[in-house]
């Protein structure tokens, strides 16, 4: 019986999902009920379909590093957090996941522990918050100390000098939903004293910017919301590329709103994501391009390590040890 290996999910549906699979060194798309990445399955009556070459290229660029990253995080859990037991996700144990009840250990211990825990208690935590590669936990560990010290705007302006005019940040919020009908949830959101809106999307080990579910609700959402917004902002792309980078384009559409600037934040080793953002920017009018920016986490960490603030320096040393291994 012919078999294939499940590599990663590329689209979710109501009854089945689309996965990238490998068979005899070649890559295909396969529509099946939920599967576990890394498992081998027998094809039986299942039909392999051609796969968009972009997915193949992205997988090759990132997946080699992803395996090393998860190994590093598993070692971090054992060596730094002194936790031997694995956590469970969808009935399977993983070494980089914290056991039930110890999810808050994903917040970096030290001078900012109290404020980090207080912030985590005030927002809806993702089901995967206990995964050491959780981008939500990374976002808190990255942003909260700078916000607490009152120097977050300074760091934003150093990275993107022309992006922000204001002199003061206001209404800082994690997990912010601006439009209840559209429902994009920003990892971090704030305004400035000059009425600018700044939103931030964090990525860490995710393979991509998420794909649009192939179900009736999302198809309707595209036709009734996104299609009009794309036309309104002068962005000429079809449904297929929009759906393939669903989360990316949802964020970019907010940059079409006057005074709303969108930031994509990820480590230096995620050059694949930066390439995706830059490619999408080129499909936007110049005015919108100017309100889309990438922030390299490594640059901010290195700046913090040069700080005269001992507590801040210690926090970002711990952050670097955890999140920024050599891959």
PDB file of N, CA and C in Angstrom, residues 223-320:
ATOM      1  N   UNK A 223     -16.135  37.386   0.235  1.00  0.00           N
ATOM      2  CA  UNK A 223     -17.021  38.063  -0.716  1.00  0.00           C
ATOM      3  C   UNK A 223     -17.657  39.316  -0.122  1.00  0.00           C
ATOM      4  N   UNK A 224     -17.951  39.305   1.182  1.00  0.00           N
ATOM      5  CA  UNK A 224     -18.686  40.420   1.782  1.00  0.00           C
ATOM      6  C   UNK A 224     -17.811  41.448   2.485  1.00  0.00           C
ATOM      7  N   UNK A 225     -16.561  41.081   2.796  1.00  0.00           N
ATOM      8  CA  UNK A 225     -15.681  42.013   3.513  1.00  0.00           C
ATOM      9  C   UNK A 225     -14.389  42.282   2.745  1.00  0.00           C
ATOM     10  N   UNK A 226     -13.605  41.239   2.528  1.00  0.00           N
ATOM     11  CA  UNK A 226     -12.247  41.436   2.023  1.00  0.00           C
ATOM     12  C   UNK A 226     -12.196  41.837   0.559  1.00  0.00           C
ATOM     13  N   UNK A 227     -13.077  41.309  -0.244  1.00  0.00           N
ATOM     14  CA  UNK A 227     -13.085  41.647  -1.664  1.00  0.00           C
ATOM     15  C   UNK A 227     -13.278  43.138  -1.867  1.00  0.00           C
ATOM     16  N   UNK A 228     -14.218  43.721  -1.130  1.00  0.00           N
ATOM     17  CA  UNK A 228     -14.473  45.162  -1.230  1.00  0.00           C
ATOM     18  C   UNK A 228     -13.298  45.970  -0.695  1.00  0.00           C
ATOM     19  N   UNK A 229     -12.693  45.505   0.403  1.00  0.00           N
ATOM     20  CA  UNK A 229     -11.568  46.239   0.981  1.00  0.00           C
ATOM     21  C   UNK A 229     -10.357  46.230   0.043  1.00  0.00           C
ATOM     22  N   UNK A 230     -10.105  45.103  -0.594  1.00  0.00           N
ATOM     23  CA  UNK A 230      -9.008  45.034  -1.553  1.00  0.00           C
ATOM     24  C   UNK A 230      -9.213  46.031  -2.677  1.00  0.00           C
ATOM     25  N   UNK A 231     -10.426  46.088  -3.194  1.00  0.00           N
ATOM     26  CA  UNK A 231     -10.743  47.028  -4.274  1.00  0.00           C
ATOM     27  C   UNK A 231     -10.649  48.472  -3.786  1.00  0.00           C
ATOM     28  N   UNK A 232     -11.179  48.716  -2.591  1.00  0.00           N
ATOM     29  CA  UNK A 232     -11.159  50.073  -2.023  1.00  0.00           C
ATOM     30  C   UNK A 232      -9.741  50.595  -1.850  1.00  0.00           C
ATOM     31  N   UNK A 233      -8.808  49.711  -1.467  1.00  0.00           N
ATOM     32  CA  UNK A 233      -7.426  50.126  -1.213  1.00  0.00           C
ATOM     33  C   UNK A 233      -6.524  49.976  -2.438  1.00  0.00           C
ATOM     34  N   UNK A 234      -7.102  49.594  -3.569  1.00  0.00           N
ATOM     35  CA  UNK A 234      -6.322  49.510  -4.797  1.00  0.00           C
ATOM     36  C   UNK A 234      -5.345  48.360  -4.839  1.00  0.00           C
ATOM     37  N   UNK A 235      -5.685  47.249  -4.192  1.00  0.00           N
ATOM     38  CA  UNK A 235      -4.823  46.061  -4.169  1.00  0.00           C
ATOM     39  C   UNK A 235      -5.420  45.015  -5.102  1.00  0.00           C
ATOM     40  N   UNK A 236      -4.693  44.685  -6.152  1.00  0.00           N
ATOM     41  CA  UNK A 236      -5.225  43.776  -7.171  1.00  0.00           C
ATOM     42  C   UNK A 236      -4.666  42.368  -6.993  1.00  0.00           C
ATOM     43  N   UNK A 237      -5.306  41.584  -6.133  1.00  0.00           N
ATOM     44  CA  UNK A 237      -4.947  40.173  -6.012  1.00  0.00           C
ATOM     45  C   UNK A 237      -6.235  39.347  -6.026  1.00  0.00           C
ATOM     46  N   UNK A 238      -6.123  38.110  -6.466  1.00  0.00           N
ATOM     47  CA  UNK A 238      -7.274  37.228  -6.514  1.00  0.00           C
ATOM     48  C   UNK A 238      -7.479  36.535  -5.176  1.00  0.00           C
ATOM     49  N   UNK A 239      -8.569  35.774  -5.100  1.00  0.00           N
ATOM     50  CA  UNK A 239      -8.902  35.084  -3.857  1.00  0.00           C
ATOM     51  C   UNK A 239      -7.826  34.076  -3.456  1.00  0.00           C
ATOM     52  N   UNK A 240      -7.265  33.348  -4.421  1.00  0.00           N
ATOM     53  CA  UNK A 240      -6.314  32.281  -4.087  1.00  0.00           C
ATOM     54  C   UNK A 240      -5.081  32.789  -3.352  1.00  0.00           C
ATOM     55  N   UNK A 241      -4.361  33.818  -3.854  1.00  0.00           N
ATOM     56  CA  UNK A 241      -3.207  34.308  -3.094  1.00  0.00           C
ATOM     57  C   UNK A 241      -3.608  34.974  -1.782  1.00  0.00           C
ATOM     58  N   UNK A 242      -4.776  35.591  -1.738  1.00  0.00           N
ATOM     59  CA  UNK A 242      -5.258  36.165  -0.483  1.00  0.00           C
ATOM     60  C   UNK A 242      -5.462  35.056   0.547  1.00  0.00           C
ATOM     61  N   UNK A 243      -6.104  33.966   0.128  1.00  0.00           N
ATOM     62  CA  UNK A 243      -6.385  32.851   1.033  1.00  0.00           C
ATOM     63  C   UNK A 243      -5.101  32.162   1.489  1.00  0.00           C
ATOM     64  N   UNK A 244      -4.087  32.098   0.605  1.00  0.00           N
ATOM     65  CA  UNK A 244      -2.837  31.421   0.931  1.00  0.00           C
ATOM     66  C   UNK A 244      -2.055  32.148   2.014  1.00  0.00           C
ATOM     67  N   UNK A 245      -2.173  33.478   2.076  1.00  0.00           N
ATOM     68  CA  UNK A 245      -1.517  34.290   3.118  1.00  0.00           C
ATOM     69  C   UNK A 245      -2.584  35.095   3.855  1.00  0.00           C
ATOM     70  N   UNK A 246      -3.580  34.392   4.326  1.00  0.00           N
ATOM     71  CA  UNK A 246      -4.792  34.995   4.889  1.00  0.00           C
ATOM     72  C   UNK A 246      -4.486  35.997   6.001  1.00  0.00           C
ATOM     73  N   UNK A 247      -3.712  35.573   6.989  1.00  0.00           N
ATOM     74  CA  UNK A 247      -3.423  36.448   8.123  1.00  0.00           C
ATOM     75  C   UNK A 247      -2.576  37.649   7.710  1.00  0.00           C
ATOM     76  N   UNK A 248      -1.670  37.430   6.794  1.00  0.00           N
ATOM     77  CA  UNK A 248      -0.831  38.528   6.294  1.00  0.00           C
ATOM     78  C   UNK A 248      -1.687  39.606   5.646  1.00  0.00           C
ATOM     79  N   UNK A 249      -2.582  39.204   4.741  1.00  0.00           N
ATOM     80  CA  UNK A 249      -3.394  40.183   4.033  1.00  0.00           C
ATOM     81  C   UNK A 249      -4.440  40.840   4.938  1.00  0.00           C
ATOM     82  N   UNK A 250      -4.956  40.112   5.908  1.00  0.00           N
ATOM     83  CA  UNK A 250      -5.906  40.724   6.852  1.00  0.00           C
ATOM     84  C   UNK A 250      -5.244  41.877   7.587  1.00  0.00           C
ATOM     85  N   UNK A 251      -3.996  41.682   8.012  1.00  0.00           N
ATOM     86  CA  UNK A 251      -3.270  42.754   8.692  1.00  0.00           C
ATOM     87  C   UNK A 251      -2.955  43.901   7.743  1.00  0.00           C
ATOM     88  N   UNK A 252      -2.513  43.566   6.532  1.00  0.00           N
ATOM     89  CA  UNK A 252      -2.142  44.603   5.579  1.00  0.00           C
ATOM     90  C   UNK A 252      -3.330  45.503   5.244  1.00  0.00           C
ATOM     91  N   UNK A 253      -4.513  44.931   5.158  1.00  0.00           N
ATOM     92  CA  UNK A 253      -5.694  45.736   4.825  1.00  0.00           C
ATOM     93  C   UNK A 253      -5.929  46.845   5.833  1.00  0.00           C
ATOM     94  N   UNK A 254      -5.491  46.652   7.074  1.00  0.00           N
ATOM     95  CA  UNK A 254      -5.640  47.728   8.070  1.00  0.00           C
ATOM     96  C   UNK A 254      -4.702  48.892   7.772  1.00  0.00           C
ATOM     97  N   UNK A 255      -3.594  48.609   7.081  1.00  0.00           N
ATOM     98  CA  UNK A 255      -2.690  49.695   6.687  1.00  0.00           C
ATOM     99  C   UNK A 255      -3.313  50.576   5.617  1.00  0.00           C
ATOM    100  N   UNK A 256      -4.417  50.127   5.030  1.00  0.00           N
ATOM    101  CA  UNK A 256      -5.151  50.958   4.074  1.00  0.00           C
ATOM    102  C   UNK A 256      -5.982  52.022   4.755  1.00  0.00           C
ATOM    103  N   UNK A 257      -6.113  51.913   6.077  1.00  0.00           N
ATOM    104  CA  UNK A 257      -6.854  52.903   6.849  1.00  0.00           C
ATOM    105  C   UNK A 257      -5.931  54.046   7.228  1.00  0.00           C
ATOM    106  N   UNK A 258      -6.398  55.259   7.082  1.00  0.00           N
ATOM    107  CA  UNK A 258      -5.575  56.446   7.356  1.00  0.00           C
ATOM    108  C   UNK A 258      -5.009  56.403   8.780  1.00  0.00           C
ATOM    109  N   UNK A 259      -3.714  56.623   8.896  1.00  0.00           N
ATOM    110  CA  UNK A 259      -2.976  56.691  10.148  1.00  0.00           C
ATOM    111  C   UNK A 259      -2.845  55.351  10.866  1.00  0.00           C
ATOM    112  N   UNK A 260      -3.136  54.244  10.207  1.00  0.00           N
ATOM    113  CA  UNK A 260      -2.933  52.930  10.823  1.00  0.00           C
ATOM    114  C   UNK A 260      -1.672  52.308  10.222  1.00  0.00           C
ATOM    115  N   UNK A 261      -0.683  52.038  11.067  1.00  0.00           N
ATOM    116  CA  UNK A 261       0.569  51.432  10.637  1.00  0.00           C
ATOM    117  C   UNK A 261       0.671  50.020  11.192  1.00  0.00           C
ATOM    118  N   UNK A 262       1.063  49.086  10.336  1.00  0.00           N
ATOM    119  CA  UNK A 262       1.112  47.670  10.698  1.00  0.00           C
ATOM    120  C   UNK A 262       2.570  47.215  10.765  1.00  0.00           C
ATOM    121  N   UNK A 263       2.909  46.546  11.869  1.00  0.00           N
ATOM    122  CA  UNK A 263       4.265  46.031  12.065  1.00  0.00           C
ATOM    123  C   UNK A 263       4.225  44.505  12.141  1.00  0.00           C
ATOM    124  N   UNK A 264       5.132  43.855  11.404  1.00  0.00           N
ATOM    125  CA  UNK A 264       5.301  42.414  11.493  1.00  0.00           C
ATOM    126  C   UNK A 264       6.618  42.158  12.221  1.00  0.00           C
ATOM    127  N   UNK A 265       6.559  41.357  13.273  1.00  0.00           N
ATOM    128  CA  UNK A 265       7.695  41.200  14.185  1.00  0.00           C
ATOM    129  C   UNK A 265       8.117  39.729  14.234  1.00  0.00           C
ATOM    130  N   UNK A 266       9.386  39.461  13.931  1.00  0.00           N
ATOM    131  CA  UNK A 266       9.877  38.083  13.975  1.00  0.00           C
ATOM    132  C   UNK A 266      11.400  38.079  14.103  1.00  0.00           C
ATOM    133  N   UNK A 267      11.983  36.931  14.470  1.00  0.00           N
ATOM    134  CA  UNK A 267      13.444  36.849  14.600  1.00  0.00           C
ATOM    135  C   UNK A 267      14.142  36.945  13.255  1.00  0.00           C
ATOM    136  N   UNK A 268      15.417  37.210  13.312  1.00  0.00           N
ATOM    137  CA  UNK A 268      16.219  37.328  12.097  1.00  0.00           C
ATOM    138  C   UNK A 268      16.212  36.040  11.298  1.00  0.00           C
ATOM    139  N   UNK A 269      16.128  34.879  11.981  1.00  0.00           N
ATOM    140  CA  UNK A 269      16.181  33.617  11.242  1.00  0.00           C
ATOM    141  C   UNK A 269      14.892  33.314  10.474  1.00  0.00           C
ATOM    142  N   UNK A 270      13.886  34.177  10.577  1.00  0.00           N
ATOM    143  CA  UNK A 270      12.676  34.010   9.785  1.00  0.00           C
ATOM    144  C   UNK A 270      12.688  34.912   8.559  1.00  0.00           C
ATOM    145  N   UNK A 271      13.771  34.848   7.801  1.00  0.00           N
ATOM    146  CA  UNK A 271      13.865  35.651   6.580  1.00  0.00           C
ATOM    147  C   UNK A 271      12.790  35.253   5.580  1.00  0.00           C
ATOM    148  N   UNK A 272      12.287  34.020   5.709  1.00  0.00           N
ATOM    149  CA  UNK A 272      11.215  33.582   4.805  1.00  0.00           C
ATOM    150  C   UNK A 272       9.948  34.404   5.006  1.00  0.00           C
ATOM    151  N   UNK A 273       9.652  34.752   6.262  1.00  0.00           N
ATOM    152  CA  UNK A 273       8.468  35.571   6.541  1.00  0.00           C
ATOM    153  C   UNK A 273       8.683  37.012   6.077  1.00  0.00           C
ATOM    154  N   UNK A 274       9.892  37.513   6.269  1.00  0.00           N
ATOM    155  CA  UNK A 274      10.175  38.867   5.797  1.00  0.00           C
ATOM    156  C   UNK A 274      10.012  38.946   4.279  1.00  0.00           C
ATOM    157  N   UNK A 275      10.473  37.920   3.566  1.00  0.00           N
ATOM    158  CA  UNK A 275      10.314  37.888   2.114  1.00  0.00           C
ATOM    159  C   UNK A 275       8.843  37.890   1.721  1.00  0.00           C
ATOM    160  N   UNK A 276       8.007  37.172   2.480  1.00  0.00           N
ATOM    161  CA  UNK A 276       6.570  37.133   2.194  1.00  0.00           C
ATOM    162  C   UNK A 276       5.932  38.501   2.389  1.00  0.00           C
ATOM    163  N   UNK A 277       6.335  39.204   3.458  1.00  0.00           N
ATOM    164  CA  UNK A 277       5.797  40.544   3.713  1.00  0.00           C
ATOM    165  C   UNK A 277       6.222  41.498   2.611  1.00  0.00           C
ATOM    166  N   UNK A 278       7.496  41.458   2.249  1.00  0.00           N
ATOM    167  CA  UNK A 278       8.002  42.377   1.223  1.00  0.00           C
ATOM    168  C   UNK A 278       7.348  42.104  -0.127  1.00  0.00           C
ATOM    169  N   UNK A 279       7.104  40.839  -0.433  1.00  0.00           N
ATOM    170  CA  UNK A 279       6.443  40.500  -1.698  1.00  0.00           C
ATOM    171  C   UNK A 279       5.010  41.023  -1.707  1.00  0.00           C
ATOM    172  N   UNK A 280       4.322  40.915  -0.576  1.00  0.00           N
ATOM    173  CA  UNK A 280       2.951  41.419  -0.482  1.00  0.00           C
ATOM    174  C   UNK A 280       2.922  42.945  -0.574  1.00  0.00           C
ATOM    175  N   UNK A 281       3.877  43.605   0.045  1.00  0.00           N
ATOM    176  CA  UNK A 281       3.937  45.075   0.005  1.00  0.00           C
ATOM    177  C   UNK A 281       3.986  45.584  -1.438  1.00  0.00           C
ATOM    178  N   UNK A 282       4.741  44.884  -2.283  1.00  0.00           N
ATOM    179  CA  UNK A 282       4.902  45.327  -3.660  1.00  0.00           C
ATOM    180  C   UNK A 282       3.589  45.313  -4.437  1.00  0.00           C
ATOM    181  N   UNK A 283       2.619  44.588  -3.940  1.00  0.00           N
ATOM    182  CA  UNK A 283       1.318  44.519  -4.599  1.00  0.00           C
ATOM    183  C   UNK A 283       0.365  45.607  -4.103  1.00  0.00           C
ATOM    184  N   UNK A 284       0.866  46.458  -3.196  1.00  0.00           N
ATOM    185  CA  UNK A 284       0.044  47.519  -2.609  1.00  0.00           C
ATOM    186  C   UNK A 284       0.440  48.880  -3.172  1.00  0.00           C
ATOM    187  N   UNK A 285      -0.486  49.850  -3.178  1.00  0.00           N
ATOM    188  CA  UNK A 285      -0.139  51.218  -3.567  1.00  0.00           C
ATOM    189  C   UNK A 285       0.946  51.780  -2.644  1.00  0.00           C
ATOM    190  N   UNK A 286       1.691  52.740  -3.138  1.00  0.00           N
ATOM    191  CA  UNK A 286       2.813  53.324  -2.402  1.00  0.00           C
ATOM    192  C   UNK A 286       2.392  53.833  -1.025  1.00  0.00           C
ATOM    193  N   UNK A 287       1.249  54.471  -0.951  1.00  0.00           N
ATOM    194  CA  UNK A 287       0.779  55.034   0.322  1.00  0.00           C
ATOM    195  C   UNK A 287       0.624  53.952   1.387  1.00  0.00           C
ATOM    196  N   UNK A 288       0.123  52.785   0.981  1.00  0.00           N
ATOM    197  CA  UNK A 288      -0.044  51.682   1.933  1.00  0.00           C
ATOM    198  C   UNK A 288       1.306  51.048   2.260  1.00  0.00           C
ATOM    199  N   UNK A 289       2.174  50.934   1.275  1.00  0.00           N
ATOM    200  CA  UNK A 289       3.503  50.369   1.521  1.00  0.00           C
ATOM    201  C   UNK A 289       4.222  51.114   2.640  1.00  0.00           C
ATOM    202  N   UNK A 290       4.048  52.418   2.694  1.00  0.00           N
ATOM    203  CA  UNK A 290       4.721  53.230   3.702  1.00  0.00           C
ATOM    204  C   UNK A 290       4.212  52.960   5.113  1.00  0.00           C
ATOM    205  N   UNK A 291       3.080  52.249   5.236  1.00  0.00           N
ATOM    206  CA  UNK A 291       2.521  51.957   6.559  1.00  0.00           C
ATOM    207  C   UNK A 291       2.637  50.469   6.911  1.00  0.00           C
ATOM    208  N   UNK A 292       3.541  49.770   6.224  1.00  0.00           N
ATOM    209  CA  UNK A 292       3.809  48.360   6.502  1.00  0.00           C
ATOM    210  C   UNK A 292       5.301  48.210   6.812  1.00  0.00           C
ATOM    211  N   UNK A 293       5.627  47.662   7.983  1.00  0.00           N
ATOM    212  CA  UNK A 293       7.018  47.575   8.395  1.00  0.00           C
ATOM    213  C   UNK A 293       7.323  46.227   9.037  1.00  0.00           C
ATOM    214  N   UNK A 294       8.583  45.800   8.901  1.00  0.00           N
ATOM    215  CA  UNK A 294       9.072  44.604   9.582  1.00  0.00           C
ATOM    216  C   UNK A 294      10.026  45.023  10.703  1.00  0.00           C
ATOM    217  N   UNK A 295       9.908  44.382  11.849  1.00  0.00           N
ATOM    218  CA  UNK A 295      10.797  44.627  12.977  1.00  0.00           C
ATOM    219  C   UNK A 295      11.550  43.338  13.277  1.00  0.00           C
ATOM    220  N   UNK A 296      12.861  43.426  13.351  1.00  0.00           N
ATOM    221  CA  UNK A 296      13.707  42.274  13.661  1.00  0.00           C
ATOM    222  C   UNK A 296      13.904  42.184  15.168  1.00  0.00           C
ATOM    223  N   UNK A 297      13.440  41.124  15.771  1.00  0.00           N
ATOM    224  CA  UNK A 297      13.541  40.943  17.213  1.00  0.00           C
ATOM    225  C   UNK A 297      14.987  41.018  17.686  1.00  0.00           C
ATOM    226  N   UNK A 298      15.888  40.440  16.921  1.00  0.00           N
ATOM    227  CA  UNK A 298      17.299  40.414  17.322  1.00  0.00           C
ATOM    228  C   UNK A 298      17.859  41.814  17.537  1.00  0.00           C
ATOM    229  N   UNK A 299      17.438  42.771  16.691  1.00  0.00           N
ATOM    230  CA  UNK A 299      17.958  44.137  16.800  1.00  0.00           C
ATOM    231  C   UNK A 299      17.554  44.778  18.125  1.00  0.00           C
ATOM    232  N   UNK A 300      16.306  44.577  18.522  1.00  0.00           N
ATOM    233  CA  UNK A 300      15.844  45.147  19.791  1.00  0.00           C
ATOM    234  C   UNK A 300      16.545  44.484  20.976  1.00  0.00           C
ATOM    235  N   UNK A 301      16.739  43.181  20.889  1.00  0.00           N
ATOM    236  CA  UNK A 301      17.410  42.463  21.970  1.00  0.00           C
ATOM    237  C   UNK A 301      18.838  42.972  22.134  1.00  0.00           C
ATOM    238  N   UNK A 302      19.543  43.127  21.030  1.00  0.00           N
ATOM    239  CA  UNK A 302      20.923  43.615  21.108  1.00  0.00           C
ATOM    240  C   UNK A 302      20.978  45.026  21.689  1.00  0.00           C
ATOM    241  N   UNK A 303      20.001  45.864  21.344  1.00  0.00           N
ATOM    242  CA  UNK A 303      19.946  47.214  21.908  1.00  0.00           C
ATOM    243  C   UNK A 303      19.715  47.160  23.418  1.00  0.00           C
ATOM    244  N   UNK A 304      18.832  46.274  23.864  1.00  0.00           N
ATOM    245  CA  UNK A 304      18.540  46.149  25.296  1.00  0.00           C
ATOM    246  C   UNK A 304      19.753  45.627  26.061  1.00  0.00           C
ATOM    247  N   UNK A 305      20.529  44.759  25.408  1.00  0.00           N
ATOM    248  CA  UNK A 305      21.712  44.209  26.074  1.00  0.00           C
ATOM    249  C   UNK A 305      22.788  45.275  26.296  1.00  0.00           C
ATOM    250  N   UNK A 306      22.693  46.368  25.560  1.00  0.00           N
ATOM    251  CA  UNK A 306      23.640  47.478  25.738  1.00  0.00           C
ATOM    252  C   UNK A 306      23.114  48.518  26.718  1.00  0.00           C
ATOM    253  N   UNK A 307      21.945  48.246  27.283  1.00  0.00           N
ATOM    254  CA  UNK A 307      21.305  49.188  28.191  1.00  0.00           C
ATOM    255  C   UNK A 307      22.057  49.266  29.521  1.00  0.00           C
ATOM    256  N   UNK A 308      21.979  50.431  30.154  1.00  0.00           N
ATOM    257  CA  UNK A 308      22.542  50.588  31.492  1.00  0.00           C
ATOM    258  C   UNK A 308      21.614  50.089  32.570  1.00  0.00           C
ATOM    259  N   UNK A 309      20.427  49.667  32.160  1.00  0.00           N
ATOM    260  CA  UNK A 309      19.418  49.139  33.078  1.00  0.00           C
ATOM    261  C   UNK A 309      19.735  47.660  33.310  1.00  0.00           C
ATOM    262  N   UNK A 310      20.237  47.313  34.497  1.00  0.00           N
ATOM    263  CA  UNK A 310      20.680  45.951  34.778  1.00  0.00           C
ATOM    264  C   UNK A 310      19.533  44.937  34.685  1.00  0.00           C
ATOM    265  N   UNK A 311      18.364  45.317  35.185  1.00  0.00           N
ATOM    266  CA  UNK A 311      17.218  44.407  35.161  1.00  0.00           C
ATOM    267  C   UNK A 311      16.766  44.146  33.726  1.00  0.00           C
ATOM    268  N   UNK A 312      16.754  45.209  32.932  1.00  0.00           N
ATOM    269  CA  UNK A 312      16.353  45.079  31.534  1.00  0.00           C
ATOM    270  C   UNK A 312      17.358  44.201  30.776  1.00  0.00           C
ATOM    271  N   UNK A 313      18.633  44.447  31.029  1.00  0.00           N
ATOM    272  CA  UNK A 313      19.682  43.670  30.380  1.00  0.00           C
ATOM    273  C   UNK A 313      19.568  42.193  30.743  1.00  0.00           C
ATOM    274  N   UNK A 314      19.332  41.899  32.003  1.00  0.00           N
ATOM    275  CA  UNK A 314      19.217  40.509  32.456  1.00  0.00           C
ATOM    276  C   UNK A 314      18.015  39.818  31.804  1.00  0.00           C
ATOM    277  N   UNK A 315      16.909  40.560  31.665  1.00  0.00           N
ATOM    278  CA  UNK A 315      15.717  39.978  31.054  1.00  0.00           C
ATOM    279  C   UNK A 315      15.982  39.593  29.609  1.00  0.00           C
ATOM    280  N   UNK A 316      16.617  40.478  28.865  1.00  0.00           N
ATOM    281  CA  UNK A 316      16.824  40.182  27.438  1.00  0.00           C
ATOM    282  C   UNK A 316      17.987  39.219  27.211  1.00  0.00           C
ATOM    283  N   UNK A 317      18.867  39.059  28.178  1.00  0.00           N
ATOM    284  CA  UNK A 317      19.830  37.961  28.102  1.00  0.00           C
ATOM    285  C   UNK A 317      19.097  36.622  28.186  1.00  0.00           C
ATOM    286  N   UNK A 318      18.126  36.560  29.112  1.00  0.00           N
ATOM    287  CA  UNK A 318      17.319  35.346  29.252  1.00  0.00           C
ATOM    288  C   UNK A 318      16.441  35.136  28.021  1.00  0.00           C
ATOM    289  N   UNK A 319      15.918  36.231  27.472  1.00  0.00           N
ATOM    290  CA  UNK A 319      15.103  36.158  26.253  1.00  0.00           C
ATOM    291  C   UNK A 319      15.935  35.595  25.105  1.00  0.00           C
ATOM    292  N   UNK A 320      17.143  36.095  24.957  1.00  0.00           N
ATOM    293  CA  UNK A 320      18.017  35.640  23.858  1.00  0.00           C
ATOM    294  C   UNK A 320      18.345  34.167  24.019  1.00  0.00           C
TER     295      UNK A 320
END
